[in-house]
Every structure is written in structure tokens, then in C-alpha cells.
């Protein structure tokens, strides 16, 4: 029996049309009880949440299926970040409608950000849905299923000030057995004006570092060799004993607190062979301490995801990002100085409210200056109830947003392949993840900078560290040969 997970693929260049591209992998759960089909859309955080959901239902004896037509329960873990993401979920629900016709006892649940945004309205709009559950209410899923089984609709969209699911050992889904996610914070306290996340995921909470370190240790013992620490703003991580982040801490609380750089150090010390990544860094909060920590430990990957959103200070102010173009440039200079080998990636939004052609050019000039290794790029999509929806007019025509998006994608494609090509002739320490998709005779893995490296299989296996001399590239991937 299997649980099926679909998630957005980690493309170097993502445009609106590619969002939601499905990655389908299967992983066994319990072999008894009712059958569950689970699908996850959106970001890594959502994917990590699906692992928590799977764990909660495993405890209740659920077996799982990769075929939704034989499921007793279908759960869709949704994303609300852009309009397109929501449309994709609604379209997917029509596939399930057909099954419900032949099996009226089938229970369909909508989980995650879209569920939180629409709440019980979802039940009115999509008659086939039985359960609506927000991201902080997954512990109540077994009870909600029971309610739905009795023929009633069930909703729990309460957001919590404490919930971090710290005690739940996630079931690893879609796993290659080498790399796993660990959530370190939930929610977000930044009110970026374009963003729906603070409304769908609630206030920021940090997770007990002890449980994070223990999860990393267990993963290492199970054979995993890479963990990615996840949070909407990892630099804001601060453990002071649980609950919401306090504005003012006493000296004693400060002395006992764990900051993000301290957490990085603790996880890096789990084992030198456990590689460490993290996402997302925030330009207003990323400190030199964090950069020095990246430099200090070989096993902390030399990679920072630092979303800029726009190269124009006026746009950044309207976006409520808390930094200017100059501040951002200073942070990039700090990365270059403290961690010279560091790869940098970003997120960009084109066509935000009132963005002029000159301001768009400022984004382009910044991208040309930074020369990002990777970027995730999006056309602005107005989201209900956000600050931008209330304060500004979404006045950039769709075709202009799309044209600007294409311009930033073109630059990024050029920069990404230049960055990859710069790796030719160099030796890369690669963590092997799997057999290459293109050839069973080759292995595939990533270097510290997150570039995919492919090389002859020989006797290597997933989880090995291999030194590979890169001899050519395909633009996005380095090709090479293992050296002694
Ligand atoms: N917390 C991260 C940060 O501050 O950079 C990002 C989280 S969000 C899930 C991922 C990205 O989606 C954002 O960085 C932004 O580029 C994009 N995004 C968020 N809201 C958007 C919107 N309304 N329209 C288009 N893109 C959006
Ligand atoms: Fe959204 Fe801004 Fe929070 Fe990122 S930091 S999740 S963009 S509000």
C-alpha cells in the first residue's frame, strides 16, 4: 500500500505555467485499515506538512493507495500563494467528483493554505468536499474523519500560537532516502503586502531546538545524509521556550535563547557527513553571524536563498519588505565576502501594483549584477485580504506582467547556465542521491552549491560522497567523472 505525494518540482526557473508540476513518488505506510490517497501542492513547507499528516494517520492504522479510485479518504494539501495554484486544486477536485459518484462514502478533505483561506466557504463552493482543515489543525484529522463518516461536514481552521508538531516524527514521503526536510518554524510575522501566508499559516512560532537536533540525528541514523531546515524566514528563528516571538526579552531569556546561527551550529555538529541546507533567508534579518557559521562548517552547504522580489526601493517599500535595494546589495556583498564560494538564489515578482518600466529595469539590472545561480520568478497575482489588495490597485495589465516575467526568465536562464559552466574543470564534492534519470549507468547528486552533477555509476550508491571532476555541462547539469 502506498501514499502518493505530488509536489512542485524544484526547477531552476519557475514560471506561472510550470507551478504545480507533479512529482509522483510512493512510500509505504501501514498495511491495514482504510485507504488514504494524499496529494500535496505548493512549497516544501506544504510537502513537509504532508509528512506530518501521513504520520498522524499512520498512527490510526490507515493504509494508503496510489490509486485514488480505490481510496476511502482523499486529502489534497493545497497552496494559496497565487491564483493559479488555487485553480489547479479546483480542477483536480473535478477528477475526484467522478469517483464520488460511484462511491458516495468516499471522504474528500482539503488541507493547508487554501483551506485556511476559504474556511467553510469551501464547503459551499465545492459540494463534494467533506472536510476542511487548516495547517495548525492536523492533529484533529482522525476526529474530523469520524465526523465526516457519520455524514456531516467537518471544519477545523483554528490557527495556533503554539503548535509546531515538534513531537511528531514525520513519515518520509517521496524520499530518496538521502535528503529530508525538517520544519524549524511555522507561520510568518512579516506582512509583505502581496503575501497571503500570514493569513493562512498564522503567527510565527519557533520549534524546540532539542526536537530539531533529535530529528536530524534520527535521520542520520536511518541513512539520510542531507537535511533542509525549513521556515518562511529562518533568520527569524528564536527559541525562548515556545509560543509567539516576544518583542522584548529579559537578559536571562536572551542568555537562554537559541538563535538561528546557534541552531545551525547544533545541527551541523550532529555529524560531519550530515549535510545541512536551509530556506528561506530574509534580506532584512540575515545576519553576518549566520554567514560566519556557514563558513565555519564544511557540512553547511554554501548556498543561500535570498528572495529580493524587486530591484526597486519604491516597490520594496510598497511590498513592505523591510529593506531597500542598497540594503539588499550590501547583504549580497556580505555573502560574497564571508562565504566566497556561496551560491545565491532568489524569488522575483514582476508587475506588482504600479510598477513602472524603469522600476522593472531596476530588477533586471540587479539580477545582472548579482548573477543569481537560480531564481524562482512569478507574475504578481493579487490575493484576497492581503495588504496590497486593500491598499493598492492591481493595475499592470496581464500581458505586461507576463512580458516582464519573460524578460527576467531570459536573464536568469543565461546566468544559471553561466554559473553551471563555471564549474567545468573543477572538482565537486557530490552527495549521491539516485541513479540518473537519463541513464542507468550514471549516478546523480548535488554539490554544495545545489548544482546537479552526473557521473559514471561505478560502485557508487545513494548516500555516498564522491569527488567528481566536471568536464562538461548541459546548461543546468554538470557532467563529470569520479576521481580518487
Ligand atoms: N517566505 C519567503 C520570503 O519571504 O521570501 C517566501 C514564501 S512564498 C511561499 C514564495 C514566493 O512566492 C515569494 O518569495 C514570492 O516571490 C512569491 N509570491 C508570494 N505571493 C505572491 C503573489 N501574490 N504573487 C506572485 N508571487 C507571489
Ligand atoms: Fe510571505 Fe513575506 Fe512571510 Fe515570505 S516573509 S511568507 S513573502 S509575508
XYZ file of C-alpha atoms and ligand atoms in Angstrom:
519
model
C 0.000 0.000 0.000
C 1.277 3.455 -0.821
C 0.785 7.086 -0.102
C 1.048 9.316 -3.122
C 2.516 12.754 -2.954
C 2.595 15.295 -5.719
C 4.674 18.396 -5.290
C 6.135 21.254 -7.297
C 9.382 20.272 -8.952
C 12.480 22.227 -7.994
C 13.150 23.809 -11.350
C 15.890 26.380 -11.637
C 13.487 28.634 -13.459
C 9.852 28.516 -12.463
C 7.161 30.480 -14.238
C 3.449 30.561 -13.525
C 2.657 27.919 -16.116
C 5.032 25.441 -14.524
C 3.754 25.804 -10.933
C 2.232 22.597 -9.646
C 4.145 20.332 -11.980
C 3.728 16.988 -10.324
C 6.429 14.796 -8.874
C 4.909 11.446 -8.033
C 6.652 9.121 -5.631
C 5.375 6.344 -3.472
C 6.244 5.284 0.021
C 4.727 2.501 2.155
C 2.675 3.135 5.299
C 0.648 0.703 7.416
C -0.883 -2.231 5.597
C -4.207 -2.257 7.450
C -7.299 -0.110 7.842
C -8.913 2.356 5.475
C -7.199 3.508 2.345
C -5.898 7.081 2.033
C -4.839 8.970 -1.077
C -2.846 12.142 -0.313
C -1.676 14.819 -2.707
C 0.397 17.873 -1.885
C 0.742 21.095 -3.883
C 2.948 24.139 -3.396
C 6.085 24.725 -1.379
C 8.471 22.484 0.572
C 6.719 23.527 3.780
C 3.468 22.017 2.499
C 5.275 18.888 1.477
C 6.795 18.636 4.950
C 3.302 19.102 6.440
C 2.013 16.208 4.322
C 4.613 14.035 6.043
C 3.144 15.082 9.411
C -0.396 14.305 8.170
C 0.769 10.880 6.971
C 2.332 10.241 10.369
C -0.854 11.191 12.266
C -2.977 8.893 10.094
C -0.468 6.068 10.202
C -0.950 6.040 13.971
C -4.655 5.484 13.299
C -3.930 2.442 11.157
C -4.565 3.994 7.758
C -3.193 2.139 4.788
C -2.566 4.139 1.663
C -3.077 3.941 -2.042
C -1.570 5.467 -5.158
C -4.894 4.961 -6.964
C -7.490 7.500 -5.865
C -10.320 5.446 -7.361
C -9.846 2.812 -4.632
C -9.420 5.296 -1.748
C -11.752 5.660 1.247
C -10.294 9.083 2.022
C -8.753 11.603 -0.394
C -6.761 14.517 1.023
C -5.423 17.399 -1.044
C -2.864 19.599 0.715
C -3.357 22.936 -1.013
C -1.448 26.135 -1.799
C -2.972 29.629 -1.919
C 0.078 31.693 -2.802
C -1.105 32.586 -6.314
C -4.467 32.405 -8.040
C -3.107 29.769 -10.445
C -2.266 27.426 -7.550
C -5.887 27.562 -6.344
C -7.295 26.998 -9.820
C -5.166 23.885 -10.134
C -6.678 22.463 -6.928
C -10.237 23.194 -8.087
C -9.533 21.479 -11.386
C -8.104 18.489 -9.560
C -11.255 18.210 -7.444
C -13.284 17.581 -10.608
C -11.302 14.345 -11.105
C -12.415 13.202 -7.656
C -16.055 14.119 -8.362
C -16.330 11.185 -10.763
C -15.131 8.718 -8.103
C -17.507 10.124 -5.505
C -20.413 9.431 -7.858
C -19.609 5.726 -7.875
C -18.576 5.651 -4.193
C -20.799 8.033 -2.147
C -18.999 7.001 1.087
C -15.722 8.446 -0.203
C -14.484 11.262 2.058
C -12.733 14.199 0.422
C -10.693 16.587 2.549
C -8.997 19.838 1.637
C -5.965 20.695 3.790
C -3.499 23.560 4.036
C -3.404 27.170 2.934
C -6.382 27.255 0.553
C -8.499 25.510 3.208
C -7.426 28.113 5.759
C -8.118 30.999 3.373
C -11.615 29.887 2.367
C -12.677 28.079 5.562
C -16.301 26.842 5.469
C -16.874 28.820 2.250
C -15.020 25.933 0.608
C -17.840 23.574 1.582
C -20.381 25.866 -0.073
C -18.335 26.326 -3.240
C -17.226 22.720 -3.673
C -20.111 20.486 -2.684
C -18.091 17.288 -2.889
C -15.710 18.388 -0.088
C -16.437 16.855 3.354
C -13.521 18.105 5.441
C -11.693 21.472 5.518
C -8.564 21.621 7.709
C -6.066 24.444 8.226
C -2.304 23.896 8.699
C -2.414 24.087 12.516
C -5.256 21.564 12.968
C -3.825 18.314 11.594
C -3.922 16.611 14.992
C -7.714 16.729 14.767
C -7.818 14.859 11.439
C -8.831 11.467 12.924
C -11.832 13.061 14.712
C -12.772 15.053 11.616
C -12.753 11.857 9.554
C -15.083 10.254 12.109
C -17.468 13.219 11.864
C -17.426 13.011 8.071
C -18.041 9.267 8.240
C -21.218 9.994 10.192
C -22.424 12.017 7.220
C -21.652 15.519 8.489
C -19.285 18.142 7.127
C -16.243 18.863 9.318
C -14.144 22.036 9.547
C -11.171 22.945 11.739
C -9.287 26.034 10.642
C -8.143 27.257 14.045
C -4.704 28.806 13.900
C -2.491 28.214 16.898
C 0.077 30.294 18.760
C 1.962 27.204 19.947
C 1.554 24.309 17.509
C 4.850 23.191 15.901
C 4.141 19.420 15.679
C 7.504 19.122 17.453
C 6.715 15.685 18.907
C 5.532 14.104 15.660
C 8.090 12.048 13.759
C 7.119 12.645 10.132
C 6.670 9.688 7.786
C 9.169 10.345 4.991
C 7.363 10.530 1.682
C 8.655 10.843 -1.856
C 12.009 10.084 -0.375
C 15.276 9.090 -1.994
C 16.445 8.043 1.490
C 19.224 10.644 1.319
C 17.672 14.116 1.725
C 14.842 15.185 4.053
C 13.091 18.346 5.249
C 12.879 19.481 8.875
C 10.481 22.316 9.748
C 12.009 24.733 12.257
C 9.382 27.470 12.315
C 5.713 27.739 11.378
C 3.781 30.809 10.246
C 5.143 34.252 9.476
C 5.097 37.604 11.279
C 6.170 39.659 8.259
C 3.305 41.316 6.493
C 4.657 41.509 2.949
C 1.804 43.310 1.235
C 1.459 40.802 -1.644
C 1.517 37.693 0.518
C -1.281 35.503 1.836
C 0.958 33.342 4.067
C 0.497 35.297 7.343
C -3.274 34.790 6.906
C -3.116 31.108 6.007
C -0.321 29.939 8.288
C -0.727 32.278 11.226
C 1.826 33.815 13.546
C 5.470 32.781 13.610
C 6.450 30.087 16.101
C 9.880 28.513 16.537
C 10.285 24.845 17.272
C 12.241 23.460 20.224
C 15.874 23.047 19.037
C 16.188 19.811 21.008
C 13.498 18.174 18.844
C 15.109 19.533 15.671
C 18.532 18.155 16.591
C 16.991 14.809 17.583
C 15.136 14.588 14.275
C 18.411 15.278 12.426
C 20.189 12.577 14.487
C 17.467 10.030 13.739
C 17.566 10.834 10.049
C 21.336 10.372 10.028
C 20.991 7.006 11.786
C 18.418 5.969 9.174
C 20.970 6.682 6.448
C 19.951 10.206 5.430
C 22.870 12.476 4.555
C 21.198 15.843 3.973
C 18.616 17.849 5.888
C 16.986 21.118 4.825
C 15.765 23.310 7.679
C 12.506 24.966 6.616
C 10.817 28.194 7.645
C 9.251 31.207 5.917
C 12.029 33.315 7.436
C 14.666 31.071 9.009
C 16.754 34.040 10.190
C 13.901 34.998 12.468
C 14.126 31.634 14.298
C 14.397 32.246 18.046
C 13.661 29.626 20.669
C 12.778 31.094 24.051
C 10.660 28.237 25.365
C 7.744 28.173 22.916
C 4.816 30.279 21.755
C 4.945 33.566 19.875
C 8.121 35.578 19.479
C 8.438 38.210 22.171
C 9.354 41.801 21.289
C 11.392 42.360 24.466
C 13.357 39.633 26.185
C 14.873 39.789 29.663
C 18.648 39.278 29.963
C 18.026 35.787 31.325
C 15.694 34.887 28.444
C 18.220 36.225 25.961
C 21.025 34.162 27.507
C 18.910 31.019 27.339
C 17.539 31.650 23.827
C 18.670 29.771 20.731
C 19.146 31.882 17.603
C 19.213 30.611 14.031
C 23.019 30.656 13.815
C 23.215 28.690 17.090
C 20.680 26.190 15.755
C 22.725 25.822 12.559
C 25.791 25.037 14.647
C 23.961 22.412 16.711
C 22.610 20.642 13.627
C 25.979 20.903 11.839
C 27.568 19.139 14.821
C 25.224 16.133 14.536
C 27.721 14.528 12.163
C 30.248 15.905 9.641
C 28.666 13.640 6.999
C 25.199 15.098 7.511
C 24.953 17.963 5.045
C 22.808 20.920 6.020
C 20.713 23.325 3.931
C 18.114 25.893 4.950
C 15.395 28.014 3.359
C 14.182 30.786 3.240
C 16.567 33.562 4.332
C 15.172 37.077 4.623
C 17.302 40.039 3.496
C 16.161 42.203 6.417
C 17.087 39.571 9.036
C 20.063 37.633 7.627
C 22.991 38.408 9.936
C 26.734 38.088 9.443
C 26.647 35.547 12.322
C 24.726 33.172 10.078
C 27.202 33.725 7.230
C 30.179 33.078 9.524
C 28.502 29.863 10.690
C 28.060 28.712 7.065
C 31.747 29.347 6.556
C 32.784 27.599 9.767
C 31.274 24.187 8.972
C 32.159 22.250 5.842
C 28.838 20.381 6.064
C 26.726 23.560 5.923
C 26.080 23.938 2.200
C 27.419 27.044 0.572
C 24.040 28.182 -0.663
C 21.696 30.975 0.383
C 18.175 31.538 -0.949
C 17.658 35.287 -0.501
C 14.419 36.440 -2.192
C 14.698 40.016 -3.454
C 11.196 40.299 -5.036
C 12.098 43.596 -6.774
C 15.178 45.710 -7.527
C 13.290 48.960 -6.938
C 13.299 50.561 -3.497
C 9.870 52.118 -4.116
C 8.421 48.699 -4.970
C 10.100 47.127 -1.935
C 8.545 49.788 0.280
C 5.106 49.124 -1.191
C 5.722 45.412 -0.746
C 6.525 46.089 2.928
C 9.689 44.015 2.672
C 11.658 45.999 5.246
C 14.773 46.667 3.118
C 15.929 48.835 0.228
C 17.837 47.988 -2.958
C 21.007 49.315 -1.276
C 20.492 47.185 1.846
C 19.990 44.108 -0.315
C 23.165 44.848 -2.300
C 25.056 45.198 0.992
C 23.781 41.742 2.109
C 24.916 40.214 -1.190
C 28.346 41.830 -0.711
C 28.469 40.347 2.820
C 27.751 36.857 1.442
C 30.437 37.254 -1.241
C 32.961 38.455 1.329
C 32.279 35.996 4.170
C 31.385 32.885 2.111
C 33.186 33.399 -1.231
C 32.065 30.042 -2.693
C 28.412 30.657 -1.883
C 25.690 30.155 -4.494
C 22.807 32.614 -4.228
C 19.243 32.180 -5.426
C 16.219 34.455 -5.279
C 12.491 34.990 -5.836
C 11.267 37.774 -8.133
C 7.775 39.168 -8.677
C 7.062 41.079 -11.888
C 4.246 43.585 -12.409
C 3.481 44.430 -8.796
C 0.997 47.308 -8.368
C 2.064 50.484 -10.224
C 5.481 49.061 -11.216
C 6.902 51.297 -13.959
C 9.094 50.178 -16.845
C 12.067 51.904 -15.112
C 11.398 50.016 -11.884
C 11.205 46.766 -13.803
C 14.580 47.679 -15.343
C 15.936 48.086 -11.790
C 15.039 44.440 -11.144
C 16.788 43.463 -14.363
C 19.927 45.464 -13.544
C 20.043 43.925 -10.051
C 19.748 40.418 -11.497
C 22.514 41.226 -13.953
C 24.702 42.494 -11.133
C 24.103 39.649 -8.649
C 24.140 36.915 -11.316
C 21.988 34.537 -9.295
C 22.671 30.833 -9.558
C 18.939 30.026 -9.507
C 15.718 32.030 -9.381
C 12.015 31.428 -8.886
C 10.102 34.037 -10.840
C 6.424 34.923 -10.755
C 3.971 37.398 -12.261
C 2.145 39.264 -9.491
C -1.146 37.641 -8.559
C -3.437 39.668 -6.304
C -4.586 37.709 -3.257
C -7.766 38.496 -1.326
C -7.407 40.226 2.076
C -3.689 40.984 1.637
C -2.423 44.491 2.361
C -1.821 45.082 -1.352
C -5.366 44.076 -2.234
C -6.735 46.524 0.300
C -4.344 49.419 -0.366
C -3.257 49.304 -3.999
C -4.693 48.755 -7.459
C -3.584 45.699 -9.377
C -3.090 47.927 -12.411
C -0.376 46.279 -14.505
C -2.029 44.520 -17.471
C -1.594 40.764 -17.537
C 0.348 40.849 -20.823
C 2.810 43.398 -19.377
C 3.330 41.251 -16.239
C 3.973 38.243 -18.471
C 6.333 40.115 -20.803
C 8.345 41.399 -17.821
C 8.349 37.891 -16.376
C 9.742 36.527 -19.636
C 12.477 39.165 -19.574
C 13.624 38.168 -16.094
C 13.422 34.469 -17.011
C 15.628 35.089 -20.068
C 18.291 36.802 -17.964
C 18.154 34.097 -15.336
C 18.498 31.312 -17.868
C 21.648 32.961 -19.175
C 23.027 33.497 -15.646
C 22.145 29.968 -14.491
C 23.981 28.326 -17.375
C 26.988 30.663 -16.953
C 27.124 29.660 -13.290
C 26.892 25.974 -14.120
C 29.542 26.260 -16.824
C 31.886 27.978 -14.361
C 32.004 24.622 -12.544
C 33.619 22.852 -15.518
C 37.234 21.863 -14.832
C 36.683 21.953 -11.050
C 36.365 19.139 -8.509
C 32.992 18.967 -6.737
C 32.128 17.065 -3.566
C 28.873 15.439 -4.589
C 26.320 13.742 -2.347
C 24.927 10.895 -4.469
C 21.118 10.866 -4.493
C 19.961 8.401 -7.148
C 20.561 6.758 -10.475
C 20.484 9.421 -13.189
C 17.092 9.875 -14.878
C 18.731 9.719 -18.295
C 20.949 6.641 -17.904
C 21.037 3.643 -15.573
C 24.824 3.681 -15.986
C 25.145 7.069 -14.288
C 24.592 8.438 -10.793
C 23.170 11.835 -9.975
C 23.758 14.052 -6.955
C 24.306 17.679 -5.986
C 27.302 19.715 -4.961
C 27.320 22.132 -2.031
C 26.016 24.908 -4.321
C 22.997 22.744 -5.238
C 24.077 22.110 -8.839
C 23.148 18.656 -10.129
C 26.223 16.611 -11.079
C 26.028 13.405 -13.135
C 28.878 10.879 -13.426
C 29.531 7.182 -14.255
C 27.980 4.815 -11.731
C 30.940 2.525 -10.987
C 30.196 1.107 -7.495
C 28.707 4.254 -6.008
C 25.370 4.257 -4.205
C 22.929 6.867 -2.855
C 24.297 8.485 0.307
C 27.963 8.288 -0.790
C 30.088 11.407 -1.013
C 32.097 11.400 -4.235
C 34.682 13.847 -5.600
C 33.757 14.495 -9.207
C 35.824 16.369 -11.793
C 33.338 18.209 -14.005
C 34.270 18.001 -17.672
C 31.184 19.428 -19.408
C 27.684 20.729 -18.788
C 24.207 20.676 -20.273
C 23.482 24.199 -19.050
C 21.712 23.097 -15.874
C 23.715 19.969 -15.016
C 27.435 19.278 -14.679
C 28.780 16.089 -16.220
C 31.972 14.561 -14.881
C 33.952 11.628 -13.632
C 34.709 10.463 -10.102
C 38.313 10.962 -9.045
C 40.229 9.391 -6.181
N 8.942 33.499 2.934
C 9.571 33.603 1.713
C 10.130 35.009 1.523
O 9.856 35.926 2.230
O 10.842 35.190 0.573
C 8.700 33.282 0.536
C 7.494 32.498 0.683
S 6.401 32.452 -0.674
C 5.734 30.882 -0.358
C 7.407 32.130 -2.077
C 7.422 33.215 -3.096
O 6.178 33.331 -3.749
C 7.696 34.620 -2.614
O 9.037 34.850 -2.335
C 7.205 35.461 -3.762
O 8.209 35.666 -4.724
C 6.112 34.598 -4.349
N 4.788 35.184 -4.079
C 4.190 35.317 -2.893
N 2.998 35.937 -3.034
C 2.852 36.198 -4.353
C 1.842 36.824 -5.128
N 0.756 37.336 -4.552
N 2.034 36.908 -6.466
C 3.139 36.394 -7.043
N 4.119 35.807 -6.357
C 3.988 35.712 -5.025
Fe 5.085 35.950 2.792
Fe 6.802 37.890 3.360
Fe 6.267 35.997 5.170
Fe 7.680 35.386 2.995
S 8.307 36.806 4.617
S 5.984 34.221 3.855
S 6.751 36.665 1.467
S 4.841 37.525 4.392
